[in-house]
Amino acid sequence: MTQPTQPQVTTETCPSCGQVVPATANACPTCGTWLRGPAAMAAPAPATAGGSPRTTTWIIAALGGLVVVLLLALVVALLVGRGDESTTTVLPSSSITTSSTTTTSTTTTSTTTTTTTPPTAPPTVPPTVPPTVAPTGWRAVIADTCDQGGTCGVKQRTAPYTDAPRLYPNDLQDGTTVTVVCQTTGDIRSSVGHGSSNVWYRLDNGAYINSVYMNIQASGIPAC
């Protein structure tokens, strides 16, 4: 029995684009890839399974576009960064000007006037005046007693009268110093040096003597 004859392959697949081409074709009529001859040896390796020259071209173009976009973004970022640096350089100057103005205003407002209060002087206390003490007596000197009956001396009587009894037995002689405490009136007596008087002085010993027998500054002597 005769075996059937296998038909000869008259077509092949282009390794670049995957299109079916005649087996006798030297190049792919679709993508132009050389299939035979020296040009086929120098042609690039076929694409991976399922790939095509168009797909590869689009991928390369997309990558190239992405690189261009990245470069543009980098350039823009650099330009913006320089712009920010310029703006940042100007801002401190404005801030310094504002701070200086604020400081001047604060200095003008903070002026304070200090008032010093003088110390209070202590109250003036008037000096204490001691009370006036009345004298306990007035000093007198016995005088002009030698005209009493030819004898000298004056009697110390119990009352301002000539007939009043003696208070003391001894008589006071001229030149004797006595102390007068008060004065009163009684009998009139006379002496050569003082004339006549009814004024009698009481001594600090209680005896009465007429004023005509004394030398005394009689101002201010109280009444008995």
XYZ file of N, CA and C in Angstrom:
672
model
N 0.872 -1.192 0.000
C 0.000 0.000 0.000
C 0.886 1.211 0.000
N 0.537 2.123 -0.782
C 1.370 3.321 -0.992
C 1.015 4.352 0.044
N 2.077 4.928 0.777
C 1.879 6.001 1.779
C 1.545 7.303 1.091
N 0.591 8.055 1.704
C 0.250 9.355 1.089
C 1.420 10.315 1.200
N 1.539 11.122 0.213
C 2.643 12.105 0.141
C 2.298 13.303 0.988
N 3.278 13.678 1.906
C 3.086 14.871 2.788
C 3.202 16.136 1.953
N 2.212 17.029 2.160
C 2.292 18.294 1.381
C 3.476 19.127 1.856
N 4.119 19.796 0.945
C 5.257 20.648 1.259
C 4.779 21.954 1.894
N 5.587 22.369 2.866
C 5.246 23.640 3.547
C 5.588 24.775 2.619
N 4.571 25.584 2.316
C 4.758 26.700 1.380
C 4.715 28.036 2.084
N 4.470 28.022 3.448
C 4.425 29.292 4.206
C 5.221 29.120 5.504
N 5.524 30.267 6.111
C 6.206 30.294 7.406
C 5.784 31.545 8.177
N 6.114 31.529 9.415
C 5.712 32.656 10.280
C 6.876 33.598 10.473
N 6.610 34.879 10.332
C 7.664 35.907 10.528
C 8.036 35.927 12.018
N 9.292 35.768 12.300
C 9.692 35.771 13.722
C 9.537 37.133 14.393
N 9.357 38.189 13.631
C 9.260 39.537 14.238
C 7.825 39.913 14.519
N 6.961 39.803 13.526
C 5.586 40.272 13.722
C 4.600 39.125 13.835
N 5.038 37.879 13.526
C 4.154 36.734 13.664
C 3.210 36.542 12.487
N 3.381 37.303 11.401
C 2.504 37.135 10.240
C 2.978 35.934 9.396
N 2.023 35.345 8.722
C 2.329 34.210 7.832
C 2.826 34.768 6.506
N 3.988 34.294 6.095
C 4.595 34.779 4.848
C 4.919 33.556 3.969
N 5.008 33.717 2.636
C 5.396 32.596 1.760
C 6.779 32.078 2.141
N 6.965 30.804 1.992
C 8.238 30.204 2.358
C 9.356 30.658 1.471
N 9.009 31.156 0.292
C 10.030 31.574 -0.650
C 10.400 33.031 -0.471
N 9.702 33.751 0.432
C 9.956 35.195 0.602
C 11.231 35.380 1.406
N 12.073 36.335 0.961
C 13.318 36.643 1.663
C 13.079 37.621 2.843
N 11.991 38.369 2.744
C 11.682 39.345 3.824
C 10.191 39.328 4.083
N 9.813 39.691 5.296
C 8.397 39.723 5.676
C 7.743 40.923 5.032
N 6.674 40.645 4.210
C 6.018 41.773 3.567
C 5.292 42.710 4.546
N 5.104 42.269 5.778
C 4.364 43.104 6.741
C 5.277 44.047 7.506
N 6.340 43.489 8.124
C 7.208 44.337 8.947
C 8.551 44.589 8.327
N 8.852 43.880 7.154
C 10.115 44.119 6.467
C 11.272 43.385 7.048
N 11.056 42.501 7.995
C 12.156 41.763 8.607
C 12.694 40.767 7.601
N 14.080 40.785 7.440
C 14.737 39.837 6.543
C 14.655 38.449 7.146
N 14.245 37.463 6.222
C 14.095 36.097 6.665
C 15.253 35.227 6.216
N 15.953 35.626 5.125
C 17.023 34.844 4.565
C 18.123 35.772 4.100
N 19.314 35.175 3.894
C 20.410 35.932 3.352
C 21.204 36.649 4.447
N 22.204 37.383 4.029
C 23.047 38.121 5.019
C 22.250 39.093 5.873
N 21.238 39.699 5.295
C 20.442 40.658 6.076
C 19.718 39.959 7.203
N 19.297 38.708 6.975
C 18.597 37.977 8.013
C 19.527 37.644 9.160
N 20.819 37.407 8.834
C 21.772 37.109 9.892
C 22.011 38.317 10.789
N 21.979 39.501 10.146
C 22.221 40.728 10.930
C 20.970 41.261 11.602
N 19.833 40.695 11.325
C 18.570 41.206 11.898
C 18.539 40.939 13.391
N 17.833 41.687 14.147
C 17.722 41.500 15.603
C 16.995 40.224 15.930
N 17.239 39.747 17.115
C 16.601 38.515 17.546
C 15.114 38.702 17.559
N 14.387 37.629 17.317
C 12.933 37.739 17.302
C 12.387 38.116 18.665
N 11.252 38.755 18.682
C 10.599 39.207 19.922
C 10.116 38.016 20.706
N 9.870 38.253 21.969
C 9.358 37.207 22.831
C 8.010 36.772 22.374
N 7.585 35.650 22.889
C 6.318 35.076 22.465
C 5.203 36.027 22.718
N 4.383 36.223 21.785
C 3.232 37.108 21.927
C 3.565 38.545 21.652
N 4.870 38.913 21.447
C 5.274 40.292 21.196
C 5.239 40.588 19.724
N 5.373 41.892 19.405
C 5.357 42.326 18.015
C 6.201 43.573 17.906
N 6.739 43.922 16.784
C 7.538 45.157 16.616
C 6.752 46.380 16.984
N 5.485 46.426 16.694
C 4.687 47.610 17.031
C 4.593 47.766 18.551
N 4.385 46.613 19.236
C 4.285 46.702 20.698
C 5.586 47.194 21.291
N 6.707 46.675 20.768
C 8.014 47.103 21.263
C 8.231 48.575 20.999
N 7.836 49.017 19.833
C 7.999 50.440 19.496
C 7.198 51.319 20.434
N 5.975 50.928 20.743
C 5.146 51.727 21.671
C 5.732 51.741 23.079
N 6.290 50.607 23.471
C 6.885 50.579 24.819
C 8.064 51.525 24.894
N 8.918 51.491 23.837
C 10.091 52.374 23.830
C 9.657 53.833 23.820
N 8.614 54.094 22.985
C 8.130 55.488 22.918
C 7.571 55.945 24.261
N 6.828 55.029 24.944
C 6.260 55.400 26.250
C 7.353 55.668 27.261
N 8.408 54.788 27.240
C 9.518 55.010 28.175
C 10.230 56.320 27.890
N 10.414 56.578 26.597
C 11.063 57.853 26.241
C 10.238 59.052 26.688
N 8.920 58.944 26.481
C 8.049 60.045 26.930
C 8.096 60.232 28.437
N 8.132 59.080 29.152
C 8.200 59.163 30.614
C 9.489 59.835 31.070
N 10.586 59.490 30.367
C 11.866 60.125 30.720
C 11.810 61.620 30.470
N 11.211 62.001 29.343
C 11.094 63.436 29.032
C 10.259 64.150 30.090
N 9.137 63.505 30.466
C 8.281 64.118 31.495
C 9.037 64.273 32.810
N 9.815 63.230 33.195
C 10.593 63.312 34.436
C 11.619 64.425 34.371
N 12.277 64.566 33.205
C 13.263 65.636 33.054
C 12.608 67.003 33.167
N 11.440 67.138 32.519
C 10.719 68.416 32.610
C 10.302 68.715 34.058
N 9.831 67.663 34.753
C 9.425 67.859 36.145
C 10.609 68.279 37.003
N 11.799 67.661 36.727
C 12.996 68.027 37.492
C 13.385 69.478 37.241
N 13.317 69.903 35.943
C 13.651 71.298 35.607
C 12.687 72.260 36.291
N 11.397 71.923 36.239
C 10.405 72.788 36.892
C 10.648 72.861 38.391
N 10.969 71.711 39.007
C 11.227 71.693 40.450
C 12.414 72.568 40.804
N 13.475 72.498 39.953
C 14.647 73.348 40.212
C 14.295 74.818 40.105
N 13.505 75.166 39.067
C 13.113 76.572 38.904
C 12.256 77.046 40.078
N 11.315 76.209 40.514
C 10.456 76.567 41.653
C 11.283 76.696 42.927
N 12.257 75.781 43.082
C 13.118 75.858 44.268
C 13.903 77.152 44.296
N 14.429 77.573 43.133
C 15.135 78.854 43.101
C 14.205 80.018 43.397
N 12.984 79.912 42.877
C 12.007 80.959 43.188
C 11.682 81.026 44.663
N 11.557 79.851 45.310
C 11.290 79.831 46.749
C 12.450 80.417 47.531
N 13.698 80.093 47.082
C 14.854 80.660 47.781
C 14.870 82.173 47.662
N 14.519 82.679 46.486
C 14.469 84.142 46.323
C 13.418 84.756 47.213
N 12.245 84.123 47.296
C 11.181 84.631 48.164
C 11.578 84.551 49.629
N 12.234 83.443 49.994
C 12.668 83.289 51.385
C 13.708 84.320 51.757
N 14.549 84.707 50.801
C 15.563 85.729 51.078
C 14.932 87.085 51.317
N 13.843 87.382 50.636
C 13.180 88.686 50.800
C 12.397 88.729 52.088
N 11.784 87.604 52.472
C 10.931 87.600 53.660
C 11.665 87.993 54.928
N 12.875 87.498 55.221
C 13.541 87.939 56.455
C 13.746 89.434 56.514
N 14.031 90.060 55.307
C 14.192 91.526 55.322
C 12.923 92.204 55.752
N 11.773 91.747 55.208
C 10.497 92.331 55.632
C 10.236 92.076 57.092
N 10.580 90.846 57.544
C 10.361 90.526 58.955
C 11.226 91.381 59.851
N 12.474 91.640 59.417
C 13.366 92.471 60.238
C 12.822 93.883 60.329
N 12.317 94.400 59.211
C 11.753 95.763 59.233
C 10.575 95.848 60.183
N 9.691 94.849 60.116
C 8.530 94.858 61.020
C 8.953 94.755 62.468
N 9.934 93.912 62.751
C 10.402 93.759 64.130
C 11.011 95.047 64.646
N 11.765 95.749 63.781
C 12.361 97.015 64.214
C 11.298 98.046 64.526
N 10.251 98.086 63.680
C 9.167 99.043 63.947
C 8.471 98.726 65.252
N 8.222 97.438 65.502
C 7.562 97.037 66.752
C 8.402 97.387 67.963
N 9.712 97.189 67.859
C 10.598 97.495 68.988
C 10.594 98.978 69.299
N 10.604 99.829 68.256
C 10.565 101.283 68.485
C 9.285 101.695 69.166
N 8.161 101.112 68.721
C 6.878 101.456 69.341
C 6.846 101.035 70.798
N 7.392 99.854 71.085
C 7.400 99.368 72.470
C 8.252 100.251 73.358
N 9.406 100.709 72.843
C 10.286 101.575 73.631
C 9.605 102.896 73.951
N 8.876 103.448 73.001
C 8.191 104.720 73.238
C 7.069 104.569 74.251
N 6.362 103.443 74.187
C 5.227 103.245 75.088
C 5.664 102.928 76.511
N 6.847 102.318 76.661
C 7.271 101.845 77.972
C 7.928 102.916 78.837
N 7.835 104.188 78.446
C 8.426 105.254 79.266
C 7.644 105.380 80.566
N 8.327 105.251 81.700
C 7.685 105.273 83.018
C 8.258 106.411 83.848
N 7.387 107.160 84.483
C 7.812 108.260 85.354
C 7.786 107.775 86.793
N 8.936 107.864 87.450
C 9.056 107.410 88.840
C 8.959 108.612 89.763
N 8.046 108.545 90.699
C 7.845 109.620 91.672
C 8.390 109.172 93.012
N 9.314 109.943 93.534
C 9.914 109.624 94.830
C 9.201 110.397 95.919
N 8.670 109.684 96.872
C 7.962 110.314 97.991
C 8.945 110.624 99.110
N 9.058 111.879 99.508
C 10.003 112.203 100.586
C 9.560 111.568 101.891
N 10.505 111.241 102.729
C 10.125 110.636 104.020
C 9.313 111.601 104.868
N 8.362 111.034 105.553
C 7.489 111.843 106.398
C 8.224 112.245 107.669
N 8.242 113.549 107.894
C 8.921 114.045 109.093
C 8.101 113.708 110.335
N 8.750 113.350 111.404
C 7.992 113.059 112.634
C 7.295 114.307 113.150
N 6.155 114.124 113.787
C 5.421 115.292 114.288
C 6.246 116.054 115.321
N 6.095 117.360 115.237
C 6.831 118.219 116.161
C 6.119 118.248 117.508
N 6.835 117.864 118.511
C 6.271 117.857 119.863
C 6.737 119.110 120.587
N 5.812 119.947 120.987
C 6.232 121.168 121.687
C 6.927 120.815 122.995
N 7.888 121.611 123.371
C 8.584 121.322 124.633
C 7.635 121.445 125.822
N 7.866 120.602 126.758
C 7.029 120.599 127.961
C 7.440 121.751 128.875
N 6.462 122.581 129.156
C 6.719 123.737 130.030
C 6.353 123.334 131.453
N 7.289 123.371 132.317
C 6.952 122.985 133.702
C 5.953 123.966 134.301
N 5.056 123.486 135.100
C 4.061 124.387 135.707
C 4.735 125.422 136.622
N 4.098 126.568 136.616
C 4.625 127.646 137.450
C 4.332 127.353 138.918
N 5.378 127.324 139.680
C 5.225 127.037 141.109
C 5.272 128.357 141.873
N 4.223 128.560 142.634
C 4.180 129.800 143.422
C 5.284 129.779 144.476
N 5.930 130.885 144.681
C 6.985 130.931 145.696
C 6.420 130.612 147.079
N 7.243 129.931 147.835
C 6.818 129.578 149.206
C 6.936 130.746 150.190
N 7.544 131.823 149.735
C 7.667 132.994 150.625
C 8.502 134.080 149.985
N 8.387 135.287 150.572
C 9.137 136.435 150.083
C 10.148 136.847 151.160
N 11.382 136.980 150.773
C 12.401 137.344 151.753
C 12.284 138.839 152.118
N 12.443 139.132 153.445
C 12.399 140.526 153.947
C 13.472 140.698 155.033
N 13.891 141.950 155.245
C 14.912 142.265 156.253
C 14.288 143.227 157.288
N 14.409 142.874 158.564
C 13.885 143.731 159.640
C 14.698 145.042 159.685
N 13.961 146.210 159.801
C 14.640 147.518 159.807
C 13.809 148.542 160.597
N 14.476 149.604 161.007
C 13.832 150.767 161.668
C 13.017 150.368 162.907
N 13.558 149.520 163.758
C 12.835 149.106 164.972
C 13.288 149.846 166.237
N 14.298 150.695 166.137
C 14.860 151.305 167.363
C 14.028 152.479 167.884
N 12.937 152.818 167.294
C 12.111 153.921 167.785
C 10.949 153.425 168.624
N 10.906 152.117 168.929
C 9.810 151.606 169.750
C 10.174 151.744 171.249
N 9.851 152.855 171.886
C 10.038 153.060 173.332
C 11.499 153.107 173.764
N 12.373 153.517 172.844
C 13.783 153.648 173.178
C 14.555 152.370 173.111
N 13.942 151.269 172.726
C 14.641 149.984 172.580
C 14.578 149.555 171.118
N 15.394 148.626 170.759
C 15.406 148.106 169.372
C 14.780 146.725 169.351
N 14.282 146.371 168.179
C 13.651 145.066 167.993
C 12.150 145.205 167.837
N 11.522 144.238 167.177
C 10.087 144.261 166.967
C 9.507 142.961 167.497
N 8.337 143.089 168.140
C 7.689 141.922 168.749
C 6.991 141.080 167.674
N 6.948 139.743 167.890
C 6.257 138.815 167.002
C 4.919 138.474 167.637
N 3.839 139.027 167.099
C 2.531 138.932 167.731
C 1.701 137.823 167.075
N 0.635 137.454 167.827
C -0.249 136.381 167.351
C -1.308 136.890 166.373
N -1.483 138.220 166.274
C -2.496 138.807 165.410
C -2.007 140.183 164.972
N -2.622 140.807 163.953
C -2.153 142.099 163.434
C -2.655 143.287 164.278
N -2.435 143.183 165.533
C -2.873 144.279 166.425
C -1.738 144.575 167.407
N -1.739 145.826 167.893
C -0.665 146.239 168.817
C -0.818 145.632 170.218
N -2.086 145.298 170.595
C -2.290 144.696 171.923
C -2.355 143.177 171.880
N -2.088 142.576 170.696
C -2.092 141.117 170.592
C -0.880 140.567 171.335
N -1.007 139.457 172.025
C 0.113 138.900 172.787
C 1.262 138.443 171.861
N 2.430 138.242 172.507
C 3.579 137.736 171.756
C 3.351 136.270 171.367
N 3.803 135.947 170.170
C 3.803 134.538 169.769
C 5.102 133.881 170.236
N 6.177 134.664 170.200
C 7.490 134.202 170.657
C 8.056 135.263 171.616
N 8.790 134.858 172.603
C 9.293 135.835 173.580
C 10.416 136.726 173.031
N 11.154 136.289 172.085
C 12.278 137.090 171.583
C 11.795 138.081 170.529
N 12.471 139.226 170.454
C 12.167 140.246 169.440
C 13.138 140.089 168.262
N 12.659 140.507 167.079
C 13.493 140.435 165.866
C 14.250 141.757 165.726
N 15.580 141.668 165.620
C 16.416 142.850 165.549
C 16.627 143.293 164.093
N 17.071 144.558 163.967
C 17.361 145.088 162.621
C 18.412 144.213 161.926
N 18.200 143.972 160.668
C 19.119 143.151 159.877
C 18.769 141.690 159.841
N 17.758 141.284 160.626
C 17.362 139.871 160.615
C 16.562 139.562 159.337
N 16.870 138.447 158.737
C 16.152 138.037 157.503
C 15.003 137.117 157.888
N 13.830 137.435 157.363
C 12.627 136.637 157.628
C 11.963 136.273 156.304
N 10.968 135.354 156.378
C 10.219 134.939 155.175
C 8.753 135.260 155.380
N 8.184 136.062 154.461
C 6.774 136.473 154.492
C 5.990 135.518 153.623
N 4.815 135.047 154.108
C 3.978 134.118 153.334
C 2.664 134.758 152.888
N 2.168 135.781 153.591
C 0.928 136.443 153.186
C 0.821 137.804 153.898
N -0.206 138.586 153.536
C -0.397 139.905 154.124
C -1.870 140.114 154.470
N -2.089 141.031 155.454
C -3.449 141.382 155.881
C -3.408 142.797 156.469
N -4.538 143.302 156.919
C -4.611 144.653 157.520
C -4.928 144.556 159.013
N -4.465 145.580 159.744
C -4.707 145.618 161.189
C -4.470 147.023 161.730
N -3.881 147.142 162.916
C -3.627 148.453 163.524
C -2.542 149.188 162.736
N -2.680 150.569 162.771
C -1.703 151.396 162.066
C -0.458 151.529 162.932
N 0.719 151.388 162.301
C 1.993 151.573 162.980
C 2.829 152.551 162.134
N 3.813 153.228 162.787
C 4.648 154.217 162.104
C 6.112 153.957 162.416
N 6.983 154.327 161.442
C 8.432 154.273 161.665
C 9.067 155.444 160.903
N 10.305 155.777 161.321
C 10.980 156.927 160.698
C 11.241 156.657 159.211
N 11.638 155.479 158.871
C 12.010 155.203 157.480
C 10.850 154.859 156.565
N 9.696 154.382 157.064
C 8.609 153.895 156.196
C 7.294 154.639 156.409
N 7.224 155.551 157.354
C 5.981 156.250 157.589
C 4.985 155.380 158.305
N 3.679 155.539 157.957
C 2.607 154.810 158.657
C 1.972 153.786 157.702
N 1.471 152.657 158.310
C 0.832 151.640 157.494
C -0.002 150.745 158.389
N -1.133 150.265 157.834
C -1.952 149.286 158.548
C -1.772 147.872 157.983
N -0.761 147.687 157.095
C -0.498 146.372 156.488
C 0.404 145.581 157.427
N -0.013 144.353 157.665
C 0.761 143.433 158.498
C 1.116 142.184 157.635
N 2.323 141.693 157.899
C 2.779 140.478 157.188
C 2.831 139.307 158.160
N 2.416 138.161 157.697
C 2.576 136.961 158.515
C 3.802 136.217 158.021
N 4.645 135.856 158.983
C 5.873 135.147 158.647
C 5.609 133.655 158.518
N 6.621 132.947 158.030
C 6.457 131.494 157.855
C 6.408 130.759 159.189
N 6.742 131.500 160.331
C 6.629 130.872 161.658
C 5.290 131.167 162.336
N 4.390 131.907 161.600
C 3.062 132.206 162.117
C 2.932 133.542 162.816
N 4.012 134.281 163.065
C 3.957 135.557 163.776
C 3.605 136.681 162.823
N 2.936 137.774 163.353
C 2.562 138.935 162.564
C 3.487 140.098 162.909
N 3.931 140.865 161.861
C 4.766 142.052 162.035
C 4.272 143.105 161.057
N 4.194 144.385 161.526
C 3.742 145.468 160.661
C 4.772 145.733 159.571
N 4.269 146.163 158.388
C 5.129 146.353 157.215
C 6.124 147.500 157.367
N 5.891 148.430 158.311
C 6.800 149.569 158.438
C 8.130 149.140 159.035
N 8.255 147.921 159.514
C 9.508 147.443 160.103
C 10.250 146.440 159.170
N 9.896 146.479 157.899
C 10.533 145.546 156.954
C 10.949 146.258 155.673
N 12.034 145.772 155.113
C 12.423 146.125 153.739
C 12.114 144.896 152.849
N 11.138 145.045 151.918
C 10.657 143.886 151.137
C 10.114 144.352 149.787
N 10.242 143.524 148.791
C 9.562 143.713 147.505
C 8.189 143.051 147.625
N 7.173 143.879 147.870
C 5.858 143.346 148.233
C 4.981 142.964 147.071
N 5.462 142.916 145.867
C 4.616 142.609 144.722
C 4.196 141.147 144.722
N 2.901 140.911 144.596
C 2.384 139.567 144.446
C 2.171 138.791 145.724
N 2.326 139.401 146.860
C 2.124 138.671 148.112
C 0.617 138.463 148.315
N 0.169 137.220 148.494
C -1.263 136.964 148.644
C -1.789 137.418 149.996
N -3.139 137.527 150.048
C -3.785 137.880 151.319
C -3.859 136.678 152.225
N -3.831 136.934 153.498
C -3.925 135.849 154.471
C -5.386 135.431 154.666
